[in-house]
Coordinates of C-alpha atoms in Angstrom, one line a residue:
X947 CA 63.4 -1.9 10.7
X948 CA 64.1 -1.0 7.1
X949 CA 63.4 -3.1 4.1
X950 CA 66.4 -3.8 1.9
X951 CA 64.2 -3.5 -1.0
X952 CA 63.2 0.2 -0.5
X953 CA 64.8 3.5 0.3
X954 CA 65.9 3.6 3.7
X955 CA 63.5 6.3 4.7
X956 CA 60.8 4.4 6.6
X957 CA 58.0 7.0 5.9
X958 CA 58.3 6.0 2.2
X959 CA 57.1 2.3 2.5
X960 CA 53.8 2.1 0.9
X961 CA 50.8 0.3 2.5
X962 CA 50.7 -2.3 -0.3
X963 CA 54.3 -3.2 -0.2
X964 CA 54.3 -3.6 3.6
X965 CA 51.2 -6.0 3.2
X966 CA 52.8 -8.1 0.4
X967 CA 56.6 -8.0 1.3
X968 CA 57.6 -11.0 3.3
X969 CA 60.6 -9.1 4.9
X970 CA 58.4 -6.3 6.1
X971 CA 56.1 -8.8 7.6
X972 CA 58.9 -10.5 9.4
X973 CA 60.3 -7.3 10.8
X974 CA 56.8 -6.0 11.8
X975 CA 56.9 -8.0 15.2
X976 CA 60.4 -6.4 15.9
X977 CA 59.3 -3.0 15.3
X978 CA 56.5 -3.4 17.8
X979 CA 58.9 -5.0 20.5
X980 CA 61.3 -2.1 19.8
X981 CA 58.7 0.4 20.3
X982 CA 57.6 -1.0 23.7
X983 CA 61.1 -1.2 24.8
X984 CA 61.7 2.5 24.0
X985 CA 58.6 3.3 25.9
X986 CA 59.7 1.5 28.9
X987 CA 63.1 3.3 28.7
X988 CA 61.8 6.5 28.4
X989 CA 59.4 6.0 31.4
X990 CA 62.3 5.2 33.6
X991 CA 65.2 6.9 35.0
X992 CA 68.0 5.6 32.8
X993 CA 71.5 7.0 31.9
X994 CA 71.3 9.3 28.9
X995 CA 73.1 6.9 26.7
X996 CA 70.6 4.3 27.6
X997 CA 68.7 4.1 24.3
X998 CA 71.9 4.4 22.3
X999 CA 73.4 1.5 24.2
X1000 CA 70.3 -0.6 23.6
X1001 CA 70.2 0.2 19.9
X1002 CA 74.0 -0.8 19.6
X1003 CA 73.2 -4.1 21.4
X1004 CA 70.7 -4.9 18.7
X1005 CA 73.2 -3.9 16.1
X1006 CA 70.9 -1.1 15.0
X1007 CA 71.7 2.5 14.3
X1008 CA 71.7 4.9 17.3
X1009 CA 68.1 5.9 18.2
X1010 CA 67.7 9.7 18.7
X1011 CA 64.7 11.4 20.2
X1012 CA 63.4 12.2 16.7
X1013 CA 63.6 8.5 16.0
X1014 CA 61.4 7.7 18.9
X1015 CA 58.9 10.2 17.7
X1016 CA 59.0 8.5 14.4
X1017 CA 58.2 5.2 15.7
X1018 CA 55.3 6.5 17.6
X1019 CA 53.9 8.2 14.5
X1020 CA 54.5 4.8 12.7
X1021 CA 52.2 3.1 15.5
X1022 CA 49.5 5.7 15.1
X1023 CA 49.5 5.2 11.5
X1024 CA 49.4 1.4 11.6
X1025 CA 46.2 1.9 14.1
X1026 CA 44.6 4.2 11.6
X1027 CA 45.3 1.9 8.8
X1028 CA 43.8 -1.0 10.7
X1029 CA 40.7 1.1 11.5
X1030 CA 40.4 2.0 7.9
X1031 CA 40.7 -1.6 6.9
X1032 CA 37.9 -2.5 9.3
X1033 CA 35.7 0.4 7.9
X1034 CA 36.2 -1.0 4.5
X1035 CA 35.5 -4.5 5.5
X1036 CA 32.3 -3.2 7.0
X1037 CA 31.3 -1.2 3.9
X1038 CA 32.1 -4.3 1.6
X1039 CA 29.9 -6.6 4.0
X1040 CA 27.2 -4.3 4.1
X1041 CA 27.1 -4.0 0.2
X1042 CA 27.4 -7.7 -0.1
X1043 CA 24.5 -8.1 2.3
X1044 CA 22.2 -5.7 0.4
X1045 CA 23.2 -7.5 -2.8
X1046 CA 22.2 -10.9 -1.2
X1047 CA 18.8 -9.8 0.3
X1048 CA 18.2 -7.8 -3.0
X1049 CA 18.8 -10.3 -5.6
X1050 CA 15.9 -11.8 -7.8
X1051 CA 13.3 -13.3 -5.6
X1052 CA 12.5 -15.9 -8.0
X1053 CA 8.9 -15.7 -8.0
X1054 CA 7.0 -15.8 -11.2
X1055 CA 3.6 -14.4 -11.6
X1056 CA 1.3 -16.6 -13.7
X1057 CA -0.5 -15.2 -17.0
X1058 CA -4.1 -16.3 -17.4
X1059 CA -5.3 -17.2 -21.0
X1060 CA -8.0 -15.0 -22.2
X1061 CA -11.0 -16.4 -24.2
X1062 CA -11.5 -15.4 -27.8
X1063 CA -13.8 -13.7 -28.5
X1064 CA -13.9 -12.0 -25.1
X1065 CA -17.2 -10.3 -23.6
X1066 CA -14.6 -7.9 -22.0
X1067 CA -13.9 -6.2 -25.4
X1068 CA -17.6 -5.7 -26.1
X1069 CA -18.3 -4.2 -22.6
X1070 CA -15.2 -1.8 -23.1
X1071 CA -16.6 -0.8 -26.6
X1072 CA -19.8 -0.2 -25.1
X1073 CA -18.4 1.8 -22.2
X1074 CA -16.7 4.0 -24.9
X1075 CA -19.8 4.5 -26.6
X1076 CA -21.6 5.5 -23.5
X1077 CA -22.9 9.3 -23.5
X1078 CA -24.8 11.6 -21.2
X1079 CA -23.2 9.7 -18.2
X1080 CA -23.7 12.6 -16.0
X1081 CA -27.3 13.1 -16.7
X1082 CA -28.1 9.7 -16.3
X1083 CA -26.6 9.7 -12.7
X1084 CA -28.6 12.8 -11.9
X1085 CA -31.9 11.1 -13.2
X1086 CA -31.1 8.2 -10.8
X1087 CA -30.6 10.4 -8.1
X1088 CA -33.9 12.2 -8.6
X1089 CA -35.6 8.9 -8.8
X1090 CA -34.7 7.8 -5.6
X1091 CA -35.9 11.2 -3.9
X1092 CA -39.2 11.0 -2.5
X1093 CA -39.9 14.7 -2.6
X1094 CA -42.5 16.1 -5.1
X1095 CA -41.4 17.0 -8.5
X1096 CA -38.4 14.7 -8.2
X1097 CA -39.8 12.4 -11.1
X1098 CA -37.7 12.5 -14.2
X1099 CA -39.8 13.5 -17.2
X1100 CA -40.5 10.6 -19.6
X1101 CA -39.2 12.3 -22.6
X1102 CA -35.7 12.8 -20.6
X1103 CA -35.6 9.1 -20.1
X1104 CA -36.5 8.4 -23.6
X1105 CA -33.7 10.7 -25.0
X1106 CA -31.0 9.1 -22.7
X1107 CA -31.9 5.7 -23.9
X1108 CA -32.1 6.6 -27.6
X1109 CA -28.7 8.5 -27.4
X1110 CA -27.1 5.3 -26.0
X1111 CA -28.6 2.7 -28.4
X1112 CA -25.3 1.9 -29.9
X1113 CA -23.9 1.4 -26.3
X1114 CA -26.7 -1.0 -25.4
X1115 CA -26.5 -2.9 -28.5
X1116 CA -22.6 -3.5 -27.9
X1117 CA -23.3 -4.5 -24.5
X1118 CA -25.9 -6.9 -25.2
X1119 CA -23.8 -8.5 -28.0
X1120 CA -21.1 -9.3 -25.4
X1121 CA -23.5 -11.3 -23.2
X1122 CA -23.3 -14.1 -25.8
X1123 CA -19.5 -14.6 -25.0
X1124 CA -17.3 -15.6 -22.1
X1125 CA -16.0 -12.8 -20.1
X1126 CA -12.5 -12.7 -18.7
X1127 CA -10.9 -9.6 -17.2
X1128 CA -7.3 -9.0 -18.4
X1129 CA -4.8 -9.3 -15.6
X1130 CA -3.3 -6.2 -13.9
X1131 CA 0.4 -6.4 -13.7
X1132 CA 1.5 -2.9 -12.6
X1133 CA 0.4 -0.5 -9.9
X1134 CA 0.5 2.2 -12.4
X1135 CA -1.9 0.4 -14.7
X1136 CA -4.9 2.5 -15.2
X1137 CA -8.5 1.0 -15.2
X1138 CA -10.9 3.4 -16.9
X1139 CA -13.3 0.6 -17.9
X1140 CA -14.6 0.0 -14.5
X1141 CA -16.1 3.7 -14.5
X1142 CA -17.7 3.0 -17.6
X1143 CA -19.0 -0.3 -16.4
X1144 CA -20.8 1.4 -13.6
X1145 CA -22.2 3.9 -16.2
X1146 CA -23.7 1.1 -18.2
X1147 CA -25.3 -0.3 -15.0
X1148 CA -27.0 3.1 -14.5
X1149 CA -27.9 3.2 -18.1
X1150 CA -29.7 0.0 -17.8
X1151 CA -31.3 1.0 -14.7
X1152 CA -32.6 4.1 -16.6
X1153 CA -33.8 1.9 -19.5
X1154 CA -35.8 -0.2 -16.8
X1155 CA -37.4 3.0 -15.5
X1156 CA -38.4 3.8 -18.9
X1157 CA -40.0 0.5 -19.7
X1158 CA -41.8 0.4 -16.1
X1159 CA -43.1 4.0 -17.0
X1160 CA -44.5 2.7 -20.3
X1161 CA -46.2 -0.4 -18.3
X1162 CA -43.6 -2.8 -19.7
X1163 CA -42.7 -4.7 -16.5
X1164 CA -41.3 -7.7 -18.1
X1165 CA -38.8 -5.7 -20.4
X1166 CA -38.0 -3.4 -17.3
X1167 CA -37.1 -6.5 -15.2
X1168 CA -34.9 -7.6 -18.2
X1169 CA -33.0 -4.4 -18.2
X1170 CA -32.3 -4.5 -14.4
X1171 CA -31.4 -8.3 -14.8
X1172 CA -28.7 -7.2 -17.6
X1173 CA -27.1 -5.1 -14.8
X1174 CA -26.9 -7.7 -12.4
X1175 CA -25.6 -10.2 -14.9
X1176 CA -23.0 -7.7 -16.1
X1177 CA -21.9 -7.1 -12.4
X1178 CA -21.7 -10.8 -11.9
X1179 CA -19.7 -11.3 -15.1
X1180 CA -17.1 -8.5 -14.6
X1181 CA -15.9 -10.0 -11.4
X1182 CA -14.4 -13.2 -13.5
X1183 CA -10.7 -13.0 -13.5
X1184 CA -10.6 -9.6 -11.9
X1185 CA -8.8 -8.5 -8.7
X1186 CA -10.6 -6.8 -5.7
X1187 CA -11.4 -3.6 -7.6
X1188 CA -13.4 -5.7 -10.3
X1189 CA -15.2 -7.6 -7.5
X1190 CA -16.2 -4.3 -5.8
X1191 CA -17.3 -2.8 -9.0
X1192 CA -19.2 -6.0 -9.8
X1193 CA -21.1 -5.7 -6.4
X1194 CA -22.0 -2.2 -7.0
X1195 CA -23.4 -3.0 -10.5
X1196 CA -25.6 -5.8 -9.2
X1197 CA -26.8 -3.6 -6.3
X1198 CA -27.9 -1.0 -9.1
X1199 CA -29.9 -3.7 -11.0
X1200 CA -31.6 -5.2 -7.8
X1201 CA -32.8 -1.7 -6.8
X1202 CA -35.0 -1.8 -9.7
X1203 CA -36.4 -5.0 -8.9
X1204 CA -37.0 -4.3 -5.4
X1205 CA -38.8 -1.2 -6.4
X1206 CA -41.4 -2.9 -8.7
X1207 CA -41.7 -6.4 -7.2
X1208 CA -45.1 -5.5 -5.8
X1209 CA -46.3 -4.6 -9.3
X1210 CA -45.1 -7.7 -10.9
X1211 CA -47.4 -10.5 -12.3
X1212 CA -46.6 -14.1 -11.4
X1213 CA -45.3 -14.7 -14.9
X1214 CA -43.0 -11.6 -14.5
X1215 CA -41.8 -12.8 -11.0
X1216 CA -41.2 -16.5 -12.1
X1217 CA -39.2 -15.1 -15.4
X1218 CA -37.1 -12.9 -13.3
X1219 CA -36.6 -15.6 -10.8
X1220 CA -35.5 -18.2 -13.4
X1221 CA -32.9 -15.7 -14.8
X1222 CA -31.7 -14.7 -11.3
X1223 CA -31.1 -18.6 -10.8
X1224 CA -28.9 -18.7 -13.9
X1225 CA -27.1 -15.8 -13.0
X1226 CA -26.4 -17.0 -9.5
X1227 CA -25.3 -20.4 -10.8
X1228 CA -22.4 -18.5 -12.7
X1229 CA -21.3 -16.9 -9.7
X1230 CA -17.4 -17.0 -9.4
X1231 CA -16.0 -17.4 -5.7
X1232 CA -14.5 -14.2 -4.2
X1233 CA -11.5 -16.4 -3.3
X1234 CA -10.6 -16.2 -7.0
X1235 CA -10.6 -12.4 -6.9
X1236 CA -8.4 -12.5 -3.9
X1237 CA -6.0 -14.9 -5.6
X1238 CA -5.8 -12.6 -8.6
X1239 CA -5.3 -9.9 -6.2
X1240 CA -2.2 -11.5 -4.7
X1241 CA -0.6 -11.9 -8.1
X1242 CA -1.6 -8.4 -9.0
X1243 CA 0.1 -7.1 -5.8
X1244 CA 3.3 -9.4 -6.4
X1245 CA 3.7 -8.2 -10.0
X1246 CA 3.3 -4.5 -8.8
X1247 CA 6.0 -5.1 -6.2
X1248 CA 8.3 -6.9 -8.5
X1249 CA 8.2 -3.9 -10.8
X1250 CA 9.1 -1.4 -8.0
X1251 CA 11.8 -3.9 -6.6
X1252 CA 13.6 -3.6 -10.0
X1253 CA 14.8 -0.1 -8.9
X1254 CA 17.7 -0.2 -6.6
X1255 CA 16.1 2.5 -4.5
X1256 CA 13.0 0.3 -4.2
X1257 CA 12.5 0.8 -0.4
X1258 CA 12.4 4.8 -0.8
X1259 CA 9.9 4.2 -3.9
X1260 CA 7.8 1.9 -2.0
X1261 CA 7.5 4.3 1.0
X1262 CA 6.6 7.1 -1.5
X1263 CA 3.9 4.9 -3.1
X1264 CA 2.2 4.1 0.1
X1265 CA 2.0 7.8 1.2
X1266 CA -0.6 10.2 -0.2
X1267 CA 0.9 13.0 -2.3
X1268 CA -0.7 15.5 0.3
X1269 CA 1.1 14.0 3.2
X1270 CA 4.4 13.1 1.3
X1271 CA 6.4 15.9 2.6
X1272 CA 5.2 15.6 6.2
X1273 CA 5.6 11.8 6.1
X1274 CA 9.4 12.1 5.0
X1275 CA 10.7 11.6 8.3
X1276 CA 8.4 8.3 8.6
X1277 CA 9.9 7.2 5.4
X1278 CA 13.4 7.3 6.8
X1279 CA 12.5 5.4 9.8
X1280 CA 10.3 2.8 7.5
X1281 CA 13.6 2.4 5.2
X1282 CA 15.7 1.7 8.3
X1283 CA 13.1 -0.8 9.4
X1284 CA 12.9 -2.7 6.1
X1285 CA 16.8 -2.9 5.5
X1286 CA 16.9 -6.2 7.1
X1287 CA 13.9 -7.6 5.0
X1288 CA 14.9 -9.1 1.7
X1289 CA 12.7 -8.9 -1.5
X1290 CA 11.8 -12.5 -1.3
X1291 CA 11.0 -12.2 2.6
X1292 CA 8.6 -9.2 1.9
X1293 CA 6.9 -10.8 -1.1
X1294 CA 6.5 -14.0 0.8
X1295 CA 4.8 -12.5 3.9
X1296 CA 2.6 -10.4 1.7
X1297 CA 1.6 -13.8 -0.3
X1298 CA 1.2 -15.5 3.0
X1299 CA -1.3 -12.9 4.4
X1300 CA -3.4 -13.0 1.0
X1301 CA -3.5 -16.7 1.2
X1302 CA -5.0 -16.7 4.6
X1303 CA -7.6 -14.3 3.2
X1304 CA -8.2 -16.6 0.3
X1305 CA -8.7 -19.6 2.7
X1306 CA -11.0 -17.6 4.8
X1307 CA -13.1 -16.4 1.7
X1308 CA -13.6 -20.1 0.8
X1309 CA -15.5 -20.7 4.1
X1310 CA -19.2 -20.4 3.8
X1311 CA -21.1 -19.7 6.1
X1312 CA -19.0 -17.0 7.5
X1313 CA -17.4 -16.9 11.0
X1314 CA -15.8 -14.0 12.6
X1315 CA -12.5 -13.2 10.8
X1316 CA -9.4 -14.1 12.6
X1317 CA -6.8 -11.6 13.4
X1318 CA -3.8 -11.6 11.2
X1319 CA -0.8 -13.3 12.6
X1320 CA 3.0 -13.5 11.7
X1321 CA 5.6 -10.8 11.1
X1322 CA 4.7 -7.6 9.4
X1323 CA 6.5 -5.0 7.4
X1324 CA 5.5 -1.9 5.9
X1325 CA 4.1 -3.6 2.8
X1326 CA 1.7 -5.7 4.6
X1327 CA 0.8 -3.1 7.2
X1328 CA -0.2 -0.7 4.5
X1329 CA -2.0 -3.0 2.0
X1330 CA -3.8 -5.6 4.1
X1331 CA -6.6 -3.3 5.5
X1332 CA -7.8 -2.8 1.8
X1333 CA -8.8 -6.5 1.7
X1334 CA -10.6 -6.8 5.0
X1335 CA -14.0 -5.9 3.8
X1336 CA -14.2 -7.9 0.4
X1337 CA -15.4 -11.0 1.9
X1338 CA -17.9 -9.3 3.8
X1339 CA -19.1 -7.5 0.6
X1340 CA -19.4 -10.8 -1.1
X1341 CA -21.4 -12.2 1.7
X1342 CA -23.8 -9.2 1.5
X1343 CA -24.1 -9.6 -2.1
X1344 CA -25.0 -13.3 -1.8
X1345 CA -27.4 -12.5 1.0
X1346 CA -29.2 -9.9 -1.0
X1347 CA -29.4 -12.2 -4.1
X1348 CA -31.0 -14.9 -2.0
X1349 CA -33.6 -12.5 -0.4
X1350 CA -34.5 -11.2 -3.7
X1351 CA -34.8 -14.7 -5.0
X1352 CA -37.0 -15.9 -2.1
X1353 CA -39.1 -12.6 -2.4
X1354 CA -39.9 -13.2 -6.0
X1355 CA -40.8 -16.9 -5.3
X1356 CA -43.2 -15.7 -2.6
X1357 CA -44.6 -13.2 -5.0
X1358 CA -45.4 -15.7 -7.7
X1359 CA -46.7 -18.2 -4.9
X1360 CA -49.2 -15.7 -3.6
X1361 CA -50.4 -14.7 -7.0
X1362 CA -51.0 -18.1 -8.3
X1363 CA -52.2 -19.6 -5.0
X1364 CA -54.0 -16.8 -3.3
X1365 CA -52.0 -17.1 0.1
X1366 CA -48.7 -17.0 1.4
X1367 CA -46.5 -20.0 1.7
X1368 CA -46.3 -21.4 5.4
X1369 CA -42.6 -21.9 5.2
X1370 CA -39.8 -21.8 2.5
X1371 CA -39.8 -25.5 2.2
X1372 CA -43.2 -25.3 0.5
X1373 CA -41.7 -23.2 -2.1
X1374 CA -39.2 -25.8 -3.0
X1375 CA -41.8 -28.6 -2.9
X1376 CA -43.9 -26.5 -5.3
X1377 CA -40.9 -25.9 -7.8
X1378 CA -40.7 -22.2 -7.1
X1379 CA -37.2 -22.5 -5.7
X1380 CA -34.8 -25.3 -6.7
X1381 CA -33.2 -25.1 -3.1
X1382 CA -33.3 -23.2 0.1
X1383 CA -30.7 -20.5 -0.1
X1384 CA -28.2 -20.7 2.8
X1385 CA -27.6 -17.8 5.0
X1386 CA -24.1 -16.7 4.6
X1387 CA -23.9 -15.2 8.1
X1388 CA -25.2 -18.3 10.0
X1389 CA -22.4 -20.5 11.3
X1390 CA -24.5 -23.4 11.7
X1391 CA -25.3 -23.5 7.9
X1392 CA -29.0 -22.9 8.1
X1393 CA -31.0 -21.2 5.3
X1394 CA -32.4 -17.6 5.3
X1395 CA -35.1 -17.0 7.9
X1396 CA -39.0 -16.7 7.0
X1397 CA -41.7 -15.5 9.3
X1398 CA -45.3 -14.8 9.0
X1399 CA -46.4 -11.7 11.0
X1400 CA -49.8 -9.9 10.7
X1401 CA -50.4 -11.2 7.1
X1402 CA -47.1 -10.2 5.7
X1403 CA -43.8 -11.8 5.3
X1404 CA -40.3 -11.2 7.0
X1405 CA -37.7 -12.7 5.2
X1406 CA -34.2 -12.1 6.6
X1407 CA -30.6 -13.0 7.3
X1408 CA -29.1 -12.8 10.6
X1409 CA -26.6 -10.2 9.3
X1410 CA -22.9 -9.4 10.0
X1411 CA -23.4 -9.5 14.0
X1412 CA -24.3 -13.2 13.5
X1413 CA -27.0 -12.9 16.0
X1414 CA -30.8 -13.7 15.1
X1415 CA -32.7 -10.5 16.1
X1416 CA -36.0 -11.7 15.2
X1417 CA -36.2 -9.9 12.0
X1418 CA -35.4 -6.5 13.3
X1419 CA -33.6 -4.6 10.5
X1420 CA -30.3 -3.0 10.6
X1421 CA -30.9 0.7 10.9
X1422 CA -28.9 3.5 12.2
X1423 CA -28.6 7.4 12.3
X1424 CA -25.8 8.9 10.5
X1425 CA -24.1 12.1 11.7
X1426 CA -26.3 15.2 10.8
X1427 CA -29.4 13.0 9.8
X1428 CA -32.5 12.4 11.4
X1429 CA -33.9 9.7 9.3
X1430 CA -32.6 6.0 9.6
X1431 CA -30.4 4.6 7.1
X1432 CA -30.7 0.8 6.3
X1433 CA -27.4 0.5 4.7
X1434 CA -25.5 -2.6 5.9
X1435 CA -22.0 -2.3 7.1
X1436 CA -19.3 -4.6 8.8
X1437 CA -20.3 -3.2 12.2
X1438 CA -24.0 -3.2 11.9
X1439 CA -26.3 -4.6 14.4
X1440 CA -29.5 -6.2 13.4
X1441 CA -30.9 -8.5 10.5
X1442 CA -30.8 -8.0 6.9
X1443 CA -34.5 -7.8 6.1
X1444 CA -35.8 -8.4 2.5
X1445 CA -37.4 -5.0 1.1
X1446 CA -35.9 -3.0 4.0
X1447 CA -32.2 -3.4 3.8
X1448 CA -31.7 -3.0 0.1
X1449 CA -30.2 -3.2 -2.6

């Protein structure tokens, strides 16, 4: 059929006109029926003038063979146009789906209020004033070596402390103020102050060594307790990295107290215990660090998701630079895998997994950690293993603090009473301890264990295997080492024993 509004040549009819013109739409069905009739006529043995007679009966111009070919071409063109329309519709639908799942997830990250003045600023200034950091680290390494000639000369210790007099003064000035770690709101945010914090803890340990070598045990204890307090403070408001650095700093400070506990007077032991009690009372729950880690991760992911190609960027971010080229094919697969997941779904799953970690971190004493449940995606699969050990680190830190406090109380009791206490409750009744420290690894909520054996005490926690081994300490041989190491890990078997498994 030809439209009266166009040139009689059918091939000149544009697609848009055929779609909008009512006359063309009305004749479309007639054209289809005519094409079927022509096909039927050509398939049967009919008179040569058959098609022409049919066309005349329909009051149409005579249909030649060229006209038949033309009609077939029109049918093919219609099929191609329909296929094109379907493809365009699919592309538009896919783009609309991507727009819908990549819209703003509507999650707002809270911004905590920082105290003013903030001890963080003083600690950071002290870290910037720190010098001879490498030499201090080497001195601590030599002091832990039991071989002859490993003792650091007293003059070297004095020089390190003198050169860092300003750093020490700035740090101790900050102890008078509340500490709150500024929030981390980007994966690209650098945190150089944490390395400086560890450097300050090592400096305080060197200062303690200097005082001890000069016979000033009380002042040596004070320096190490400063390191413990700093480690406890820098966790406040921080994410997981702040908690881990805090645990490292407290371990550095505890190592000095463990090394000299047998040389302390009763007065020194009591003074150290009293300050440890105050420090422990200010301990922040590790659940707060995990909550801040959740918002840190959400803020970093939101920053990445502002890029239209965030799935690619996220894949590159979660792959080490060395393995980036080798893992490119995996990124393609991960990209296709993540296509159905919206921004909000990814963030909600990430937050849900972290919230489960937060709830687990609030449980003391600990129980074996449950396996994560629920849907995973590349974000949760890559980031969640980072958080699996922080609760164990906190439990270990609590345990070491309790063992040290009890050991100091036993030291003071023995010197003042000329004998060892028969049990821990005696330390509480006599005022050496305010309470019996709970064992974070005992599911029944009982306290740290205390045994008397051969005129000596065994003070221990059941450790991460949750089994009471009767005071047999954690000990294992590492690859290539003949001596036992008493470092406690999540998979350690044995008890955490005071004075053996340290710091």
